[in-house]
PDB file of C-alpha atoms in Angstrom:
ATOM      1  CA  MET A   1      15.963 152.875  71.472  1.00  0.00           C
ATOM      2  CA  PHE A   2      15.084 152.787  67.941  1.00  0.00           C
ATOM      3  CA  GLY A   3      11.703 151.116  66.864  1.00  0.00           C
ATOM      4  CA  ASN A   4       8.015 151.523  67.353  1.00  0.00           C
ATOM      5  CA  PHE A   5       6.094 151.241  70.839  1.00  0.00           C
ATOM      6  CA  GLN A   6       4.119 148.104  70.609  1.00  0.00           C
ATOM      7  CA  GLN A   7       1.730 146.531  72.883  1.00  0.00           C
ATOM      8  CA  SER A   8      -0.352 143.042  72.910  1.00  0.00           C
ATOM      9  CA  SER A   9      -2.175 140.930  75.270  1.00  0.00           C
ATOM     10  CA  LEU A  10      -3.158 137.568  74.319  1.00  0.00           C
ATOM     11  CA  ARG A  11      -4.812 134.632  76.277  1.00  0.00           C
ATOM     12  CA  ILE A  12      -5.133 131.085  75.052  1.00  0.00           C
ATOM     13  CA  GLU A  13      -6.614 127.902  76.354  1.00  0.00           C
ATOM     14  CA  VAL A  14      -4.364 124.990  77.021  1.00  0.00           C
ATOM     15  CA  ASN A  15      -4.775 121.349  77.660  1.00  0.00           C
ATOM     16  CA  ALA A  16      -2.571 121.396  80.814  1.00  0.00           C
ATOM     17  CA  GLU A  17      -2.730 121.926  84.652  1.00  0.00           C
ATOM     18  CA  GLU A  18      -1.407 124.935  86.223  1.00  0.00           C
ATOM     19  CA  SER A  19       1.726 123.066  87.728  1.00  0.00           C
ATOM     20  CA  ILE A  20       2.664 121.903  84.117  1.00  0.00           C
ATOM     21  CA  ILE A  21       2.211 125.329  82.779  1.00  0.00           C
ATOM     22  CA  ARG A  22       4.366 126.892  85.683  1.00  0.00           C
ATOM     23  CA  ASP A  23       7.394 124.555  85.014  1.00  0.00           C
ATOM     24  CA  SER A  24       7.044 125.211  81.250  1.00  0.00           C
ATOM     25  CA  LEU A  25       7.440 129.028  81.966  1.00  0.00           C
ATOM     26  CA  LEU A  26       9.747 129.199  84.922  1.00  0.00           C
ATOM     27  CA  ARG A  27      12.247 126.427  84.066  1.00  0.00           C
ATOM     28  CA  PRO A  28      14.772 127.769  81.612  1.00  0.00           C
ATOM     29  CA  ASN A  29      15.477 124.235  80.156  1.00  0.00           C
ATOM     30  CA  GLN A  30      11.841 123.817  79.458  1.00  0.00           C
ATOM     31  CA  CYS A  31      11.345 127.274  78.000  1.00  0.00           C
ATOM     32  CA  GLN A  32      14.185 126.694  75.648  1.00  0.00           C
ATOM     33  CA  GLU A  33      12.425 123.582  74.132  1.00  0.00           C
ATOM     34  CA  TRP A  34       9.320 125.456  72.878  1.00  0.00           C
ATOM     35  CA  LEU A  35      10.926 129.138  72.516  1.00  0.00           C
ATOM     36  CA  TRP A  36      13.134 127.840  69.429  1.00  0.00           C
ATOM     37  CA  PRO A  37      14.911 129.630  67.774  1.00  0.00           C
ATOM     38  CA  GLN A  38      15.320 131.973  70.733  1.00  0.00           C
ATOM     39  CA  ARG A  39      18.546 131.073  72.628  1.00  0.00           C
ATOM     40  CA  PHE A  40      19.308 131.565  76.276  1.00  0.00           C
ATOM     41  CA  ASP A  41      22.550 132.294  77.995  1.00  0.00           C
ATOM     42  CA  ALA A  42      24.382 129.070  78.941  1.00  0.00           C
ATOM     43  CA  GLY A  43      24.377 128.179  82.604  1.00  0.00           C
ATOM     44  CA  LEU A  44      21.028 129.375  83.811  1.00  0.00           C
ATOM     45  CA  PRO A  45      19.703 128.011  87.010  1.00  0.00           C
ATOM     46  CA  GLU A  46      17.002 125.259  87.301  1.00  0.00           C
ATOM     47  CA  GLN A  47      14.305 128.058  87.850  1.00  0.00           C
ATOM     48  CA  PHE A  48      13.839 131.808  87.175  1.00  0.00           C
ATOM     49  CA  TYR A  49      14.060 133.824  90.310  1.00  0.00           C
ATOM     50  CA  GLN A  50      13.587 137.502  91.138  1.00  0.00           C
ATOM     51  CA  GLY A  51      16.484 139.657  90.331  1.00  0.00           C
ATOM     52  CA  LEU A  52      18.101 137.032  87.881  1.00  0.00           C
ATOM     53  CA  VAL A  53      19.469 138.839  84.735  1.00  0.00           C
ATOM     54  CA  PHE A  54      20.186 136.912  81.557  1.00  0.00           C
ATOM     55  CA  LYS A  55      20.399 137.267  77.763  1.00  0.00           C
ATOM     56  CA  SER A  56      18.610 135.751  74.937  1.00  0.00           C
ATOM     57  CA  TRP A  57      19.017 135.971  71.165  1.00  0.00           C
ATOM     58  CA  VAL A  58      16.618 135.981  68.494  1.00  0.00           C
ATOM     59  CA  GLY A  59      18.909 135.455  65.469  1.00  0.00           C
ATOM     60  CA  PRO A  60      21.765 138.342  65.840  1.00  0.00           C
ATOM     61  CA  VAL A  61      19.400 140.361  68.064  1.00  0.00           C
ATOM     62  CA  ALA A  62      20.245 140.219  71.865  1.00  0.00           C
ATOM     63  CA  VAL A  63      17.646 140.892  74.436  1.00  0.00           C
ATOM     64  CA  GLU A  64      18.498 141.334  78.206  1.00  0.00           C
ATOM     65  CA  HIS A  65      15.895 140.027  80.626  1.00  0.00           C
ATOM     66  CA  LYS A  66      15.620 140.825  84.354  1.00  0.00           C
ATOM     67  CA  VAL A  67      13.164 138.760  86.370  1.00  0.00           C
ATOM     68  CA  ASP A  68      11.093 141.303  88.172  1.00  0.00           C
ATOM     69  CA  ILE A  69       8.434 138.730  89.426  1.00  0.00           C
ATOM     70  CA  ALA A  70       8.746 134.988  89.470  1.00  0.00           C
ATOM     71  CA  GLU A  71       5.801 133.463  91.332  1.00  0.00           C
ATOM     72  CA  SER A  72       3.496 130.294  91.181  1.00  0.00           C
ATOM     73  CA  ASN A  73       1.277 131.886  88.588  1.00  0.00           C
ATOM     74  CA  CYS A  74       3.059 135.075  87.317  1.00  0.00           C
ATOM     75  CA  LEU A  75       6.436 135.824  85.569  1.00  0.00           C
ATOM     76  CA  ARG A  76       7.295 139.421  84.726  1.00  0.00           C
ATOM     77  CA  LEU A  77      10.573 140.190  82.594  1.00  0.00           C
ATOM     78  CA  LEU A  78      11.976 143.586  82.239  1.00  0.00           C
ATOM     79  CA  LEU A  79      13.528 143.684  78.822  1.00  0.00           C
ATOM     80  CA  SER A  80      16.328 145.918  77.321  1.00  0.00           C
ATOM     81  CA  GLN A  81      18.565 146.191  74.389  1.00  0.00           C
ATOM     82  CA  GLY A  82      16.774 144.538  71.352  1.00  0.00           C
ATOM     83  CA  ILE A  83      13.377 145.302  73.164  1.00  0.00           C
ATOM     84  CA  ASP A  84      12.916 148.074  75.755  1.00  0.00           C
ATOM     85  CA  GLY A  85       9.868 147.199  77.833  1.00  0.00           C
ATOM     86  CA  PHE A  86       8.479 144.227  79.633  1.00  0.00           C
ATOM     87  CA  HIS A  87       6.632 140.784  79.190  1.00  0.00           C
ATOM     88  CA  GLU A  88       4.264 139.387  81.718  1.00  0.00           C
ATOM     89  CA  TRP A  89       3.001 135.985  81.887  1.00  0.00           C
ATOM     90  CA  TYR A  90      -0.155 134.643  83.928  1.00  0.00           C
ATOM     91  CA  TRP A  91      -1.558 131.336  84.032  1.00  0.00           C
ATOM     92  CA  GLY A  92      -3.999 128.911  85.575  1.00  0.00           C
ATOM     93  CA  ASP A  93      -5.613 125.419  85.067  1.00  0.00           C
ATOM     94  CA  GLY A  94      -6.237 125.386  81.203  1.00  0.00           C
ATOM     95  CA  TRP A  95      -5.067 129.050  80.356  1.00  0.00           C
ATOM     96  CA  VAL A  96      -2.077 131.301  79.702  1.00  0.00           C
ATOM     97  CA  GLN A  97      -2.045 134.971  79.261  1.00  0.00           C
ATOM     98  CA  SER A  98       0.794 136.917  78.015  1.00  0.00           C
ATOM     99  CA  ARG A  99       1.135 140.856  77.937  1.00  0.00           C
ATOM    100  CA  LEU A 100       3.991 142.370  76.196  1.00  0.00           C
ATOM    101  CA  GLU A 101       4.815 146.081  75.656  1.00  0.00           C
ATOM    102  CA  GLY A 102       7.921 147.589  74.384  1.00  0.00           C
ATOM    103  CA  ILE A 103       9.926 149.667  71.776  1.00  0.00           C
ATOM    104  CA  SER A 104      11.627 147.517  69.213  1.00  0.00           C
ATOM    105  CA  LEU A 105      12.026 147.120  65.427  1.00  0.00           C
ATOM    106  CA  MET A 106      11.007 143.577  65.703  1.00  0.00           C
ATOM    107  CA  PRO A 107       7.249 142.737  65.123  1.00  0.00           C
ATOM    108  CA  LEU A 108       6.424 141.844  68.678  1.00  0.00           C
ATOM    109  CA  ASN A 109       2.781 140.820  68.259  1.00  0.00           C
ATOM    110  CA  LEU A 110       3.879 138.264  65.540  1.00  0.00           C
ATOM    111  CA  GLY A 111       6.549 136.711  67.884  1.00  0.00           C
ATOM    112  CA  GLN A 112       4.204 136.671  70.805  1.00  0.00           C
ATOM    113  CA  THR A 113       1.418 134.859  68.788  1.00  0.00           C
ATOM    114  CA  VAL A 114       3.914 132.197  67.660  1.00  0.00           C
ATOM    115  CA  ASN A 115       5.363 131.812  71.109  1.00  0.00           C
ATOM    116  CA  LEU A 116       1.947 131.113  72.600  1.00  0.00           C
ATOM    117  CA  LEU A 117       1.079 128.732  69.824  1.00  0.00           C
ATOM    118  CA  ARG A 118       4.498 126.880  70.337  1.00  0.00           C
ATOM    119  CA  LEU A 119       3.779 126.744  73.983  1.00  0.00           C
ATOM    120  CA  ARG A 120       0.353 125.213  73.453  1.00  0.00           C
ATOM    121  CA  GLU A 121       1.950 122.631  71.176  1.00  0.00           C
ATOM    122  CA  PHE A 122       4.629 121.836  73.731  1.00  0.00           C
ATOM    123  CA  LEU A 123       1.998 121.223  76.520  1.00  0.00           C
ATOM    124  CA  ALA A 124      -0.041 119.118  74.458  1.00  0.00           C
ATOM    125  CA  SER A 125       2.924 116.838  73.548  1.00  0.00           C
ATOM    126  CA  LYS A 126       4.020 116.777  77.188  1.00  0.00           C
ATOM    127  CA  LYS A 127       0.679 115.550  78.028  1.00  0.00           C
ATOM    128  CA  LYS A 128       0.586 112.965  75.481  1.00  0.00           C
ATOM    129  CA  ARG A 129       3.990 111.672  76.843  1.00  0.00           C
ATOM    130  CA  GLU A 130       2.603 111.484  80.238  1.00  0.00           C
ATOM    131  CA  GLU A 131      -0.428 109.253  79.243  1.00  0.00           C
TER     132      GLU A 131
END
């Protein structure tokens, strides 16, 4: 794999309950809403589960994901192709933490930061719609 080894851990506060955050991270149709412009394979199940393998694309770059862990407060994805490494998500009431390590030509920390900010906005807009 070409690229640089990169690692990043970020944690943010969000105005959302753990169950809302869980659905936003474990349900592919909801992930697709806030992860734009990243695109997923068509035909994904309602929820990520251990052992599921799928691809996503950021522009022309494909990344294969294998779900290593999918639990009530943790999602761990093993990554290959455009990124060789892993991405872990942990969450609870009012917070989300993301840890990303891998070799890639893409600037992983920048993408991770943008994704967390988009997730925060998505959760805030979801909460407003429920009120």
